[in-house]
XYZ file of C-alpha atoms in Angstrom:
617
model
C 161.997 69.442 29.714
C 159.486 67.598 31.657
C 160.525 64.533 33.755
C 157.451 62.553 35.517
C 157.720 60.123 38.274
C 155.198 58.133 40.592
C 154.279 60.217 43.643
C 157.025 59.165 46.402
C 155.835 57.423 50.098
C 156.760 59.321 53.256
C 160.111 57.275 53.216
C 161.366 58.164 49.577
C 160.343 61.664 50.787
C 163.417 61.506 53.188
C 166.598 63.245 52.374
C 168.532 60.268 53.027
C 167.257 59.093 49.351
C 169.798 59.121 46.914
C 169.758 62.296 44.937
C 170.112 62.288 41.136
C 173.774 61.419 40.478
C 174.020 61.562 36.433
C 175.053 64.588 34.472
C 171.455 66.034 33.814
C 172.424 69.190 35.369
C 171.905 72.764 34.838
C 174.936 75.408 35.407
C 174.607 78.877 36.648
C 177.130 81.417 37.525
C 178.676 84.957 36.813
C 182.275 84.673 36.138
C 183.382 84.053 39.691
C 181.463 81.226 41.009
C 179.222 78.557 39.633
C 176.753 75.665 40.876
C 175.260 72.757 39.079
C 171.616 71.703 39.549
C 169.905 68.825 39.096
C 166.444 68.394 37.385
C 164.549 68.326 40.711
C 166.804 71.655 41.638
C 169.187 70.103 43.980
C 172.137 72.312 44.056
C 174.883 69.263 44.023
C 177.942 71.310 43.055
C 179.098 74.789 44.205
C 183.007 76.118 45.244
C 183.858 78.913 47.050
C 185.197 81.624 46.741
C 186.128 80.897 42.959
C 185.080 77.973 41.079
C 188.609 76.433 42.078
C 187.813 76.386 45.743
C 186.371 73.994 48.281
C 182.828 72.556 47.155
C 180.570 73.633 49.967
C 177.854 71.670 48.081
C 179.322 68.552 46.961
C 176.699 66.181 46.656
C 177.973 65.101 43.386
C 180.886 63.406 44.273
C 178.725 61.763 47.392
C 180.541 62.762 50.561
C 180.804 60.348 53.565
C 177.983 62.616 55.347
C 175.925 61.510 52.507
C 172.696 63.546 53.521
C 174.930 66.552 53.264
C 176.572 68.807 50.693
C 173.309 70.043 49.225
C 171.162 72.802 49.024
C 167.757 71.413 47.989
C 163.822 72.024 47.973
C 161.488 69.659 48.493
C 157.647 69.444 47.046
C 155.716 66.998 49.199
C 154.027 64.442 46.716
C 156.134 65.702 43.728
C 155.180 63.628 40.489
C 156.594 66.093 37.653
C 159.779 68.353 37.177
C 160.161 71.130 34.242
C 163.425 72.578 33.961
C 164.519 75.565 31.355
C 166.833 78.439 31.009
C 165.322 81.940 30.547
C 165.884 82.505 27.092
C 169.475 84.007 26.375
C 170.435 84.040 29.862
C 172.309 81.695 32.924
C 169.053 81.925 35.078
C 167.533 78.598 35.631
C 163.996 77.625 36.399
C 162.404 74.634 37.888
C 159.153 74.417 38.219
C 157.982 71.305 40.676
C 154.247 69.863 40.571
C 152.474 67.494 43.173
C 149.712 65.008 42.682
C 147.192 67.470 43.701
C 148.413 69.974 41.085
C 150.237 72.210 43.414
C 153.183 73.743 41.773
C 156.349 75.715 42.536
C 158.676 77.825 40.666
C 162.438 77.888 41.726
C 164.497 80.632 39.964
C 168.314 80.071 40.258
C 171.150 82.249 39.323
C 174.558 83.921 40.243
C 173.991 87.974 39.932
C 175.663 89.269 37.055
C 175.457 93.157 35.912
C 176.941 96.517 35.147
C 176.565 98.843 38.474
C 179.145 102.037 38.877
C 180.944 101.767 35.443
C 182.222 98.105 36.404
C 180.716 94.674 36.398
C 178.841 93.560 39.831
C 179.560 89.922 39.979
C 179.643 88.855 43.568
C 180.461 85.347 45.017
C 176.967 84.138 45.541
C 174.078 82.097 44.539
C 170.654 83.425 44.616
C 167.441 81.239 44.655
C 163.688 82.460 44.687
C 160.745 79.777 45.547
C 157.533 80.930 44.253
C 154.074 79.521 44.397
C 152.817 78.991 41.307
C 149.581 76.765 41.753
C 147.519 75.275 44.858
C 148.575 74.861 48.175
C 152.280 73.492 47.978
C 153.965 72.125 51.069
C 157.808 72.512 50.882
C 160.595 71.670 52.927
C 163.869 73.713 52.638
C 167.376 72.090 53.165
C 170.685 73.594 53.105
C 173.482 71.352 54.339
C 176.828 72.771 53.325
C 179.997 70.886 54.097
C 183.581 72.072 54.462
C 187.486 71.050 53.437
C 186.003 68.820 50.536
C 183.441 67.127 52.603
C 185.233 66.188 55.477
C 183.909 68.373 58.058
C 180.212 69.205 58.888
C 179.097 72.874 59.787
C 178.267 74.349 62.727
C 175.330 76.430 62.679
C 174.821 80.003 64.040
C 170.960 81.512 63.738
C 170.309 85.163 63.328
C 166.868 86.943 62.803
C 167.300 86.215 58.870
C 170.236 84.224 58.619
C 172.010 80.888 59.208
C 175.854 81.269 59.570
C 177.679 77.643 58.902
C 181.019 77.619 60.148
C 183.995 75.615 60.466
C 187.605 76.179 61.257
C 188.792 78.974 59.183
C 185.913 78.943 57.069
C 182.179 80.479 57.015
C 179.172 81.228 54.659
C 175.915 82.844 55.292
C 172.544 81.965 54.268
C 170.377 85.166 54.436
C 166.504 84.361 53.609
C 162.886 85.896 54.003
C 161.669 82.354 54.489
C 160.907 81.559 58.229
C 163.914 80.640 59.950
C 162.781 78.422 62.001
C 161.404 75.939 59.214
C 164.635 76.351 57.614
C 166.911 75.533 60.726
C 164.454 72.650 61.488
C 164.191 71.734 58.021
C 160.398 71.460 58.763
C 157.451 71.496 55.821
C 155.251 74.661 55.719
C 152.772 75.779 53.054
C 154.277 78.211 50.373
C 152.043 81.271 50.099
C 154.282 84.120 48.599
C 157.754 83.963 47.336
C 160.603 83.499 49.058
C 164.557 84.179 48.494
C 167.587 82.350 49.849
C 171.097 83.733 49.300
C 174.033 81.883 49.992
C 177.453 83.599 49.861
C 179.964 85.494 52.186
C 179.399 86.027 55.565
C 178.153 89.321 55.269
C 175.006 91.232 56.222
C 172.310 92.822 53.974
C 171.122 96.362 54.462
C 168.042 96.244 52.253
C 164.875 94.012 51.716
C 166.107 90.364 50.720
C 162.822 90.407 48.698
C 163.782 93.772 47.218
C 167.231 92.735 46.404
C 166.287 89.615 44.481
C 163.637 90.802 42.529
C 166.201 93.379 41.153
C 169.077 91.442 41.299
C 167.307 88.856 38.735
C 165.878 91.516 36.680
C 169.109 93.260 36.212
C 170.825 89.894 35.450
C 167.957 89.097 33.014
C 168.695 91.956 31.166
C 172.724 92.014 31.340
C 172.687 88.655 29.770
C 170.030 89.056 27.012
C 170.604 93.068 26.080
C 174.480 93.449 26.858
C 175.950 90.103 26.116
C 173.877 87.673 23.868
C 172.599 90.214 21.903
C 175.799 91.108 20.002
C 177.041 87.906 19.529
C 177.248 87.154 15.772
C 175.509 83.466 15.649
C 174.989 81.585 12.355
C 171.513 81.291 10.888
C 171.256 77.691 11.786
C 171.485 75.994 15.406
C 171.160 79.416 17.114
C 169.732 78.286 20.352
C 172.427 75.289 20.783
C 175.434 78.047 19.907
C 173.957 81.009 22.583
C 173.900 78.129 25.578
C 177.289 76.923 24.766
C 178.556 80.606 24.340
C 176.853 81.565 27.842
C 177.961 77.928 29.117
C 181.948 79.285 27.866
C 181.608 82.697 29.520
C 180.491 80.740 32.770
C 183.747 78.695 32.910
C 185.883 82.155 32.604
C 187.110 84.084 35.873
C 187.241 87.552 34.731
C 188.937 88.729 38.128
C 192.314 87.052 36.767
C 191.398 86.750 33.149
C 191.696 82.429 33.542
C 189.109 80.026 31.884
C 188.592 76.969 33.565
C 188.628 73.405 31.026
C 185.146 72.495 33.421
C 183.615 73.317 36.536
C 184.184 69.647 38.371
C 186.651 67.407 39.341
C 186.748 63.701 39.030
C 183.975 62.861 37.120
C 185.265 59.910 35.682
C 185.748 59.248 31.843
C 184.182 55.965 31.569
C 182.396 54.060 34.428
C 184.725 52.514 37.086
C 187.972 53.799 35.779
C 190.997 55.580 37.554
C 190.826 58.406 34.798
C 189.422 60.840 37.218
C 190.929 64.296 36.953
C 190.440 67.979 38.558
C 189.632 70.342 35.600
C 188.934 73.271 37.461
C 192.147 75.321 36.343
C 193.411 77.161 33.395
C 194.990 74.798 30.615
C 196.780 77.151 27.888
C 195.365 74.877 25.420
C 191.846 74.655 26.427
C 191.593 78.566 26.582
C 192.883 78.948 23.376
C 190.040 77.357 22.068
C 187.354 79.128 23.908
C 189.154 82.158 22.822
C 188.969 80.850 19.572
C 185.174 80.250 19.936
C 184.057 83.203 21.308
C 186.204 85.278 19.039
C 184.108 83.625 16.115
C 181.265 85.023 17.987
C 182.606 88.522 18.159
C 182.898 88.277 21.963
C 186.359 89.221 22.105
C 186.302 90.599 25.867
C 187.695 86.807 26.642
C 190.416 87.094 24.578
C 191.701 90.413 26.413
C 191.090 89.206 29.728
C 192.977 86.017 29.254
C 196.040 88.118 27.448
C 195.878 89.721 30.868
C 196.167 86.417 32.665
C 198.865 85.121 30.425
C 201.173 88.293 31.090
C 200.770 87.894 34.758
C 202.122 83.893 33.896
C 205.249 84.992 32.086
C 205.910 87.903 34.512
C 205.975 85.740 37.279
C 208.244 83.009 35.363
C 210.650 85.106 33.321
C 212.582 83.140 30.855
C 211.573 79.796 32.326
C 209.374 77.062 30.609
C 205.480 77.500 30.716
C 203.452 75.035 32.651
C 200.572 73.686 30.327
C 198.077 74.525 33.177
C 197.848 76.752 36.231
C 195.645 77.720 38.750
C 192.694 80.478 38.483
C 195.436 82.645 40.506
C 198.649 82.061 38.837
C 201.187 80.736 41.068
C 198.264 78.701 43.642
C 199.365 75.197 44.152
C 198.660 72.547 41.658
C 199.730 69.758 43.733
C 197.871 66.638 43.001
C 196.525 64.875 45.996
C 193.489 62.088 46.593
C 190.514 63.074 48.780
C 189.038 60.254 50.728
C 186.317 62.290 52.386
C 184.232 62.261 48.923
C 183.323 59.141 47.599
C 183.256 60.071 43.893
C 180.803 60.378 41.265
C 178.386 57.376 41.448
C 180.878 56.478 44.232
C 183.537 55.853 41.324
C 186.874 57.269 43.111
C 189.388 58.330 43.356
C 188.571 62.204 43.975
C 191.463 64.245 42.956
C 192.290 67.874 44.005
C 194.958 69.904 41.917
C 196.540 68.290 38.532
C 199.924 66.948 38.130
C 200.142 67.974 34.586
C 201.376 71.106 35.653
C 204.859 69.525 35.767
C 204.558 68.081 32.328
C 206.440 69.242 29.205
C 203.404 70.040 26.606
C 205.542 72.104 24.176
C 201.849 72.973 22.145
C 201.250 75.497 24.905
C 203.363 78.114 23.312
C 201.352 77.729 19.907
C 198.071 77.937 22.124
C 198.981 81.423 23.229
C 200.238 82.829 20.653
C 197.482 81.626 18.571
C 195.061 82.916 21.448
C 196.720 86.643 21.042
C 197.114 86.906 17.174
C 193.950 88.260 16.722
C 194.805 91.470 18.654
C 197.199 92.321 15.804
C 194.578 92.258 13.131
C 190.937 92.966 14.389
C 190.209 96.507 13.909
C 187.263 96.803 16.428
C 189.676 96.040 19.585
C 190.075 99.515 21.723
C 193.140 98.152 22.647
C 194.942 96.441 19.378
C 198.113 94.264 19.593
C 201.498 96.614 19.437
C 205.417 96.206 19.465
C 205.243 95.732 23.337
C 202.814 92.716 23.228
C 204.617 91.054 19.974
C 207.798 91.613 22.200
C 206.299 89.281 24.677
C 205.075 86.810 22.440
C 208.172 86.567 20.375
C 209.603 85.251 24.052
C 207.402 82.477 23.928
C 208.024 82.055 20.113
C 211.719 81.461 20.951
C 210.532 78.790 23.567
C 208.738 77.328 20.704
C 211.308 77.320 18.123
C 213.922 75.663 20.691
C 211.201 73.109 22.126
C 209.461 71.992 18.452
C 211.448 69.224 18.192
C 211.585 68.085 21.556
C 209.689 64.905 23.280
C 206.990 65.796 25.709
C 203.698 64.279 26.983
C 201.813 65.863 24.148
C 198.184 67.312 24.508
C 196.679 63.657 25.486
C 199.149 64.260 28.807
C 200.385 60.742 28.879
C 202.016 60.417 32.588
C 204.248 57.217 31.392
C 206.058 58.372 28.365
C 207.558 61.275 26.139
C 207.648 61.253 22.259
C 207.810 63.946 19.435
C 204.203 64.321 19.095
C 203.046 65.517 15.630
C 200.508 68.038 17.175
C 202.891 69.931 19.436
C 205.346 70.183 16.691
C 202.965 71.454 14.760
C 201.515 74.052 17.124
C 205.574 75.208 17.752
C 205.063 75.688 13.787
C 201.926 77.709 14.014
C 203.330 79.989 16.692
C 206.195 81.021 14.646
C 204.302 81.367 11.623
C 201.771 83.710 13.399
C 204.373 85.550 14.815
C 206.212 86.102 11.036
C 202.605 87.413 9.878
C 202.283 89.820 13.243
C 205.434 90.967 12.161
C 204.311 91.804 8.846
C 201.364 93.586 10.207
C 203.980 95.944 12.465
C 206.253 96.649 9.425
C 208.706 94.260 10.970
C 210.295 92.780 7.838
C 213.423 91.300 9.209
C 211.489 89.769 12.401
C 209.284 88.327 9.622
C 212.160 86.568 7.750
C 213.577 85.630 11.347
C 210.122 83.806 12.368
C 209.424 82.439 8.869
C 212.932 80.659 9.059
C 211.752 78.867 12.268
C 208.644 78.147 10.869
C 210.230 76.414 7.510
C 212.619 74.593 9.606
C 209.898 73.303 11.485
C 207.440 72.270 9.132
C 210.504 70.279 6.977
C 210.814 68.120 9.995
C 207.411 67.478 10.399
C 206.899 66.496 6.795
C 209.602 64.152 7.085
C 209.189 62.404 10.138
C 205.209 62.455 10.979
C 204.240 61.320 7.349
C 203.884 57.645 7.112
C 203.784 56.627 3.765
C 202.764 52.871 4.703
C 199.719 54.599 6.563
C 199.034 57.012 3.742
C 198.904 59.153 6.842
C 200.163 61.568 9.317
C 201.164 59.472 12.977
C 200.614 61.004 16.180
C 204.464 61.110 16.992
C 207.729 61.263 14.963
C 208.383 57.551 13.575
C 205.525 55.927 15.146
C 202.771 54.327 13.759
C 199.885 55.095 15.972
C 197.064 57.680 14.928
C 195.355 60.410 17.302
C 192.450 62.716 16.502
C 194.629 65.922 17.284
C 195.920 65.309 13.439
C 192.589 66.394 12.288
C 193.790 70.023 13.145
C 196.640 70.058 10.426
C 194.076 71.645 8.233
C 192.426 73.926 11.051
C 195.706 75.469 11.893
C 196.911 75.772 8.163
C 199.346 73.590 8.249
C 198.286 71.285 5.190
C 194.979 72.425 3.136
C 192.065 70.311 3.490
C 192.416 68.891 0.032
C 195.763 68.218 0.405
C 195.996 64.294 -0.779
C 198.345 64.085 2.568
C 195.535 65.197 4.594
C 192.822 63.135 2.794
C 194.920 60.404 3.611
C 194.913 61.000 7.364
C 191.292 61.624 7.293
C 190.529 58.238 5.929
C 192.716 56.520 8.197
C 191.415 57.975 11.177
C 188.074 57.142 10.122
C 188.957 53.427 9.536
C 190.605 53.222 13.090
C 189.323 55.838 15.515
C 185.714 56.349 14.217
C 182.768 54.192 16.623
C 179.776 54.927 14.894
C 178.952 58.700 14.774
C 181.709 59.258 17.533
C 185.703 59.668 17.468
C 188.012 57.898 19.939
C 191.028 60.328 20.637
C 193.183 57.485 20.117
C 192.910 53.471 20.735
C 196.307 52.490 21.473
C 196.813 51.586 24.991
C 198.333 54.430 27.692
C 199.217 54.603 31.299
C 195.528 53.395 32.190
C 194.889 50.814 29.263
C 192.661 51.041 26.737
C 190.510 54.058 26.348
C 186.738 53.043 26.608
C 184.912 56.331 25.671
C 184.745 58.937 22.673
C 186.195 62.326 23.687
C 183.593 64.677 22.413
C 185.824 67.426 20.871
C 187.600 64.837 18.767
C 184.038 64.237 16.955
C 183.706 67.687 16.701
C 187.264 67.977 14.874
C 186.313 65.202 12.684
C 182.746 66.586 11.737
C 184.924 70.358 10.934
C 187.510 67.859 8.602
C 184.684 66.749 7.063
C 183.100 69.958 6.123
C 186.412 71.027 5.174
C 186.729 68.345 2.833
C 183.393 68.923 1.233
C 181.833 66.117 2.805
C 179.213 68.430 4.362
C 175.959 66.178 4.161
C 177.960 63.458 6.513
C 179.282 66.438 8.498
C 175.837 67.476 9.733
C 174.563 64.208 10.138
C 177.095 63.271 13.012
C 176.686 66.861 14.281
C 173.069 66.273 14.578
C 173.645 63.139 16.297
C 176.066 65.223 18.816
C 173.482 67.856 19.330
C 171.055 64.936 20.414
C 173.393 63.864 22.817
C 173.531 67.075 24.834
C 171.658 66.913 28.154
C 168.246 68.491 28.529
C 169.614 71.835 28.811
C 171.868 71.940 26.251
C 175.324 70.594 28.104
C 177.911 68.539 27.257
C 180.533 66.884 29.132
C 184.357 65.732 28.399
C 183.516 61.764 27.006
C 180.547 60.050 25.424
C 180.298 56.473 25.478
C 179.616 55.297 21.966
C 177.961 52.177 22.530
C 174.982 53.887 24.769
C 175.512 57.395 24.400
C 176.066 58.151 27.885
C 177.829 61.339 29.239
C 181.072 60.803 31.125
C 183.656 63.179 32.005
C 183.973 66.474 33.732
C 180.898 68.864 33.525
C 180.624 70.881 31.587
C 183.514 70.550 29.254
C 184.609 73.876 27.521
C 186.329 71.661 25.066
C 182.895 70.362 23.774
C 181.116 73.450 24.149
C 183.729 74.968 21.696
C 183.418 72.340 19.141
C 179.813 72.524 19.085
C 180.146 76.408 18.354
C 182.985 76.078 15.725
C 180.761 73.231 13.895
C 177.588 74.765 14.106
C 179.700 78.060 12.309
C 180.926 75.761 9.721
C 177.903 73.949 8.816
C 175.285 76.635 9.275
C 173.578 78.137 5.899
C 174.532 81.566 5.575
C 172.085 84.179 6.697
C 172.011 85.528 3.229
C 170.964 82.080 1.879
C 168.675 81.286 4.399
C 166.847 84.509 5.300
C 167.597 87.625 2.806
C 167.168 85.296 -0.265
C 164.301 83.350 1.390
C 165.373 79.870 0.748
């Protein structure tokens, strides 16, 4: 993708110039750390030592030290930028061109490859800056902040590194660029490639240039040969699906098995709204959807890692109700607080750290976990399939689902001001019991199968009696209610009703009438704790597309799907929300929910390989 702008004058070249503050961002990472990079190669978001840690690069949320919190490369007289991923990788390249035709290429990545029979994924970012044409004059700026933008870093220079420190914190920039130029942020002519490595305060024992070349080659090889190559992609929409799958992988933390909902905190759901939340944590619900999508592509390792995470969570809280969300390290604090040292995205605070949803009751959590684990018992490819021990663990969660299915909760939309018996939560508890019955059948445990079918039948009967509104000819969002929400579209996805069931068709028609805005779908329109929503929740539009296709309305589904594909940013990313009026992306970024929806719908809508390729049509 190419962006052009007029040549800046000397004043606009100042670093005090506001950096881009939109969601035209790329993502790099290695399933330990990640970073967001704008179209001019400014790294504007990067947390250490993990994705939920301190954002030492936090320019995205406008720190009070407004020139800091960024890692940038400025090209004097820059007039054009081009940005793309190296095919089938998480390696991002940005080319900047000046008015005289001078050009540099910036290659950003986080190392990830196999070494010594294990995955090597250090908590570091690597940046190579290469001259491409002419005599480009550049300036390198590295200005981390600590404690959520409240502390400027002290600098200590070495022969080929700069240590950035604050009380209790330290990171190191190692480079073969001239240290004097980097430290003073002076311009110099780029005559040969240079490397910047930002990571832990540790020294390197080999040449920086050699390390960067080797790590780049091995990282590219990993993504191309070891990961993407084995994805079971649809015939159509391959590039979009591959990019979405890589993005989901970057939002997983392999060390613990957690999957974060997004890499950011506090990107507002709409302009000037207090709906600003920290999504850098593992929601059971979101993780289930990620596992489901990657399983469809054949990438089952994320499911296995997530089950390891769940086992740890359950072991830490035996017999207790589960939280809907946990930290990347289970047991870490989730207390929500407001940060005043960051003004927020486009100055729209508040900026929050932690998420009070951890204290809510969200009963669909149990169904999410059981459904995420179910494939372990049916997939013969897996080296370690589900057994009686895992089934007993899941039964403990099933007992909670059976007990809480008809108990009021905050629901999947995490209402902070009320509780109801939400249809989606009850249906997911039903799904948990139903899946456990099927797993029991695979294991030959007929008595347990009958036990779980009895629970499933009881819950199903209550939903059909209390969540169906004959006056609206539709299921409704809570028992005895009148309102609709988009989660009702999942009733056919989880098998509660068939797509051709008149009750589901009536629900789909009612949702179309009430929640559709052009080619986007609102999650609900009834006022909540913060008033009436103004942006469409992107995953809901994908649910709508999937429901249309399931009901045989494929042409309509494809048309809306194409609209959503066009709504992605220049690198194929989606955030949480879209303003249906102008297509602007809002909400935390990149949103795993949204990337999941893209994969699921592409798999549903694509022509088969057989009809498209082997038959030549």
